[in-house]
Amino acid sequence: MTSKQEQKIKELLEKYNDVLLISMKLAVAEDFTNLLILNRDDADFELKDLLKEKEQFTTHVMKEFLKLNSSSVTNKLSSMDEPIISLGKQNS
């Protein structure tokens, strides 16, 4: 990836950061809720009222998720191989 491409991606991520953050927050909270239901981890319904407070619930779930994973995600991302993408036309 060229430095120009990296800069463009950075600019676009900054532009869409708020939308992506909300999307990620909703996805994590939804998956978490589905896991609770599937595994019956809240069988006594302690979280039922909190589930109605969607914004408070999703914010707290995301905050705790990031606390648990921020350093490990960063480490995993930094050690991943960068895929090589060819945008040119291939001749057969």
Backbone as JSON, one array per atom type, in Angstrom:
{
  "sequence": "MTSKQEQKIKELLEKYNDVLLISMKLAVAEDFTNLLILNRDDADFELKDLLKEKEQFTTHVMKEFLKLNSSSVTNKLSSMDEPIISLGKQNS",
  "N": [[0.86, -1.17, 0.0], [0.54, 2.17, -0.8], [1.86, 5.27, 0.53], [0.18, 7.35, -0.06], [-2.26, 6.04, -0.46], [-2.62, 5.0, 2.11], [-2.94, 7.41, 3.52], [-5.3, 8.37, 2.36], [-7.13, 6.42, 3.2], [-6.97, 6.83, 5.96], [-8.02, 9.45, 6.13], [-10.64, 9.0, 5.21], [-11.57, 7.17, 7.11], [-11.53, 8.81, 9.35], [-13.5, 10.58, 8.55], [-15.8, 8.94, 8.47], [-15.87, 7.93, 11.02], [-17.66, 8.3, 13.26], [-20.04, 7.08, 12.37], [-19.15, 4.46, 11.92], [-18.35, 3.77, 14.51], [-20.79, 3.79, 15.92], [-22.1, 1.76, 14.5], [-20.44, -0.43, 15.1], [-20.74, -0.52, 17.88], [-23.47, -1.13, 18.13], [-23.52, -3.63, 16.85], [-21.86, -5.23, 18.51], [-23.3, -5.12, 20.93], [-25.71, -6.3, 20.13], [-24.88, -8.89, 19.35], [-23.9, -9.73, 21.82], [-26.28, -9.71, 23.36], [-27.72, -11.69, 21.96], [-26.11, -13.91, 22.54], [-26.49, -14.07, 25.31], [-29.19, -14.77, 25.4], [-29.23, -17.17, 23.88], [-27.52, -18.83, 25.38], [-28.74, -18.78, 27.79], [-27.87, -17.18, 29.92], [-28.89, -15.21, 31.49], [-31.03, -16.15, 33.03], [-32.58, -15.52, 35.22], [-33.48, -13.05, 34.63], [-32.22, -10.59, 35.34], [-31.16, -8.56, 33.79], [-33.22, -7.57, 32.27], [-34.63, -5.07, 32.45], [-32.59, -3.29, 31.9], [-32.03, -3.93, 29.27], [-34.08, -2.65, 27.98], [-33.3, -0.04, 28.08], [-31.75, 0.92, 25.71], [-29.63, 2.62, 24.67], [-28.03, 3.18, 26.94], [-27.38, 0.56, 27.65], [-26.01, -0.43, 25.29], [-23.84, 1.32, 25.2], [-22.52, 0.78, 27.63], [-21.91, -1.97, 27.32], [-20.18, -1.85, 25.12], [-18.12, -0.28, 26.17], [-17.1, -1.95, 28.22], [-16.38, -4.14, 26.65], [-14.35, -3.04, 25.05], [-12.51, -2.42, 27.03], [-11.73, -4.98, 27.8], [-10.57, -5.91, 25.46], [-8.95, -4.05, 24.09], [-6.06, -3.83, 24.11], [-5.31, -6.4, 23.25], [-6.56, -6.59, 20.76], [-5.29, -4.54, 19.37], [-2.68, -5.55, 19.4], [-3.05, -7.92, 17.9], [-3.89, -6.86, 15.46], [-1.64, -5.41, 14.71], [0.18, -7.42, 14.24], [-0.79, -8.78, 12.09], [-0.6, -9.96, 8.74], [-0.41, -7.84, 5.95], [-2.79, -7.77, 3.43], [-2.22, -8.26, -0.04], [-3.41, -6.41, -2.58], [-4.5, -6.33, -5.83], [-5.42, -3.98, -8.05], [-5.4, -3.73, -10.68], [-6.09, -4.7, -14.09], [-6.24, -8.08, -14.99], [-4.49, -10.08, -17.27], [-5.31, -12.87, -19.2]],
  "CA": [[0.0, 0.0, 0.0], [1.36, 3.39, -0.88], [1.58, 6.24, 1.6], [-0.98, 8.13, -0.51], [-3.43, 5.21, -0.18], [-2.77, 4.99, 3.56], [-3.45, 8.71, 3.91], [-6.7, 8.44, 1.92], [-7.91, 5.57, 4.11], [-7.01, 7.53, 7.24], [-8.96, 10.57, 5.99], [-12.0, 8.47, 5.09], [-11.94, 6.61, 8.41], [-11.86, 9.95, 10.21], [-14.78, 11.11, 8.08], [-16.89, 8.03, 8.8], [-15.61, 7.34, 12.32], [-18.85, 8.29, 14.1], [-20.97, 6.07, 11.85], [-18.55, 3.14, 12.17], [-18.4, 3.52, 15.94], [-22.17, 3.43, 16.26], [-22.35, 0.45, 13.9], [-19.71, -1.42, 15.88], [-21.37, -0.58, 19.2], [-24.73, -1.85, 17.98], [-23.24, -5.03, 16.5], [-21.36, -5.92, 19.69], [-24.4, -5.25, 21.88], [-26.67, -7.26, 19.59], [-24.29, -10.22, 19.48], [-23.87, -10.03, 23.26], [-27.66, -10.04, 23.75], [-28.04, -13.0, 21.39], [-25.38, -14.93, 23.31], [-27.17, -14.2, 26.59], [-30.43, -15.5, 25.16], [-28.91, -18.52, 23.43], [-26.9, -19.6, 26.46], [-29.57, -18.61, 28.99], [-27.0, -16.64, 30.97], [-29.66, -14.29, 32.33], [-32.28, -16.88, 33.23], [-33.4, -14.87, 36.25], [-33.89, -11.78, 34.03], [-31.67, -9.43, 36.03], [-30.84, -7.52, 32.83], [-34.38, -7.26, 31.41], [-34.92, -3.64, 32.43], [-31.48, -2.61, 31.25], [-32.16, -4.15, 27.83], [-35.01, -1.65, 27.47], [-32.52, 1.2, 27.98], [-30.85, 0.51, 24.63], [-28.43, 3.45, 24.57], [-27.21, 2.92, 28.13], [-26.91, -0.82, 27.54], [-25.01, -0.58, 24.24], [-22.65, 2.08, 25.6], [-21.81, 0.05, 28.69], [-21.37, -3.2, 26.74], [-19.04, -1.48, 24.29], [-17.06, 0.19, 27.07], [-16.51, -3.12, 28.85], [-15.76, -4.93, 25.58], [-13.09, -2.39, 24.68], [-11.58, -2.6, 28.16], [-11.23, -6.35, 27.75], [-9.91, -6.27, 24.2], [-8.23, -2.99, 23.38], [-4.65, -4.13, 23.88], [-5.16, -7.62, 22.46], [-6.96, -6.29, 19.38], [-4.2, -3.76, 18.8], [-1.56, -6.47, 19.17], [-3.4, -8.81, 16.8], [-3.9, -6.09, 14.22], [-0.28, -5.02, 14.33], [0.94, -8.59, 13.8], [-1.41, -9.38, 10.92], [-0.01, -9.68, 7.43], [-1.23, -6.97, 5.12], [-3.12, -8.42, 2.16], [-1.79, -7.57, -1.26], [-4.58, -6.27, -3.44], [-4.19, -5.8, -7.14], [-6.6, -3.34, -8.63], [-5.22, -3.67, -12.12], [-6.75, -5.71, -14.93], [-5.38, -9.24, -15.22], [-4.54, -10.65, -18.61], [-5.29, -14.34, -19.13]],
  "C": [[0.91, 1.23, 0.0], [0.99, 4.33, 0.26], [0.37, 7.11, 1.23], [-2.28, 7.36, -0.23], [-3.69, 5.15, 1.33], [-3.38, 6.29, 4.06], [-4.93, 8.84, 3.55], [-7.6, 7.61, 2.85], [-8.05, 6.25, 5.47], [-8.04, 8.66, 7.2], [-10.41, 10.08, 5.96], [-12.47, 7.84, 6.39], [-12.29, 7.72, 9.4], [-13.23, 10.52, 9.84], [-15.95, 10.25, 8.56], [-16.77, 7.42, 10.19], [-16.87, 7.24, 13.19], [-19.84, 7.2, 13.67], [-20.44, 4.66, 12.14], [-18.58, 2.79, 13.65], [-19.79, 3.1, 16.4], [-22.5, 2.04, 15.74], [-21.68, -0.66, 14.71], [-20.35, -1.61, 17.26], [-22.67, -1.38, 19.14], [-24.5, -3.34, 17.69], [-22.76, -5.82, 17.71], [-22.48, -6.14, 20.7], [-25.42, -6.28, 21.41], [-26.13, -8.69, 19.7], [-24.24, -10.66, 20.93], [-25.26, -10.46, 23.75], [-28.06, -11.41, 23.22], [-27.34, -14.13, 22.13], [-26.03, -15.16, 24.67], [-28.44, -15.04, 26.45], [-30.15, -16.96, 24.81], [-28.38, -19.4, 24.56], [-27.63, -19.5, 27.79], [-28.75, -18.13, 30.19], [-27.71, -15.66, 31.89], [-31.04, -14.89, 32.59], [-33.18, -16.24, 34.28], [-33.78, -13.43, 35.86], [-33.42, -10.54, 34.79], [-31.43, -8.26, 35.06], [-32.04, -7.04, 32.0], [-34.69, -5.78, 31.34], [-33.83, -2.86, 31.72], [-31.55, -2.78, 29.73], [-33.13, -3.15, 27.19], [-34.32, -0.3, 27.29], [-31.39, 0.97, 26.98], [-29.55, 1.3, 24.61], [-27.48, 3.21, 25.75], [-26.59, 1.53, 28.07], [-25.79, -0.95, 26.51], [-23.72, 0.16, 24.59], [-21.85, 1.33, 26.64], [-21.18, -1.24, 28.16], [-20.12, -2.88, 25.93], [-17.86, -1.04, 25.14], [-16.35, -1.0, 27.71], [-15.79, -4.0, 27.82], [-14.41, -4.35, 25.2], [-12.06, -2.5, 25.79], [-10.92, -3.97, 28.09], [-10.32, -6.61, 26.55], [-9.01, -5.23, 23.57], [-6.77, -3.34, 23.13], [-4.48, -5.39, 23.04], [-5.55, -7.4, 21.0], [-5.85, -5.51, 18.68], [-3.01, -4.66, 18.48], [-1.84, -7.39, 17.99], [-3.36, -8.07, 15.46], [-2.49, -5.73, 13.77], [0.54, -6.2, 13.84], [0.35, -9.26, 12.57], [-0.65, -9.03, 9.66], [-0.97, -8.79, 6.65], [-1.53, -7.68, 3.81], [-2.63, -7.58, 0.98], [-2.98, -7.59, -2.22], [-4.15, -5.66, -4.76], [-5.46, -5.24, -7.74], [-6.51, -3.25, -10.15], [-5.93, -4.83, -12.82], [-5.78, -6.85, -15.16], [-5.58, -9.75, -16.63], [-4.44, -12.16, -18.5], [-4.7, -14.91, -20.38]]
}
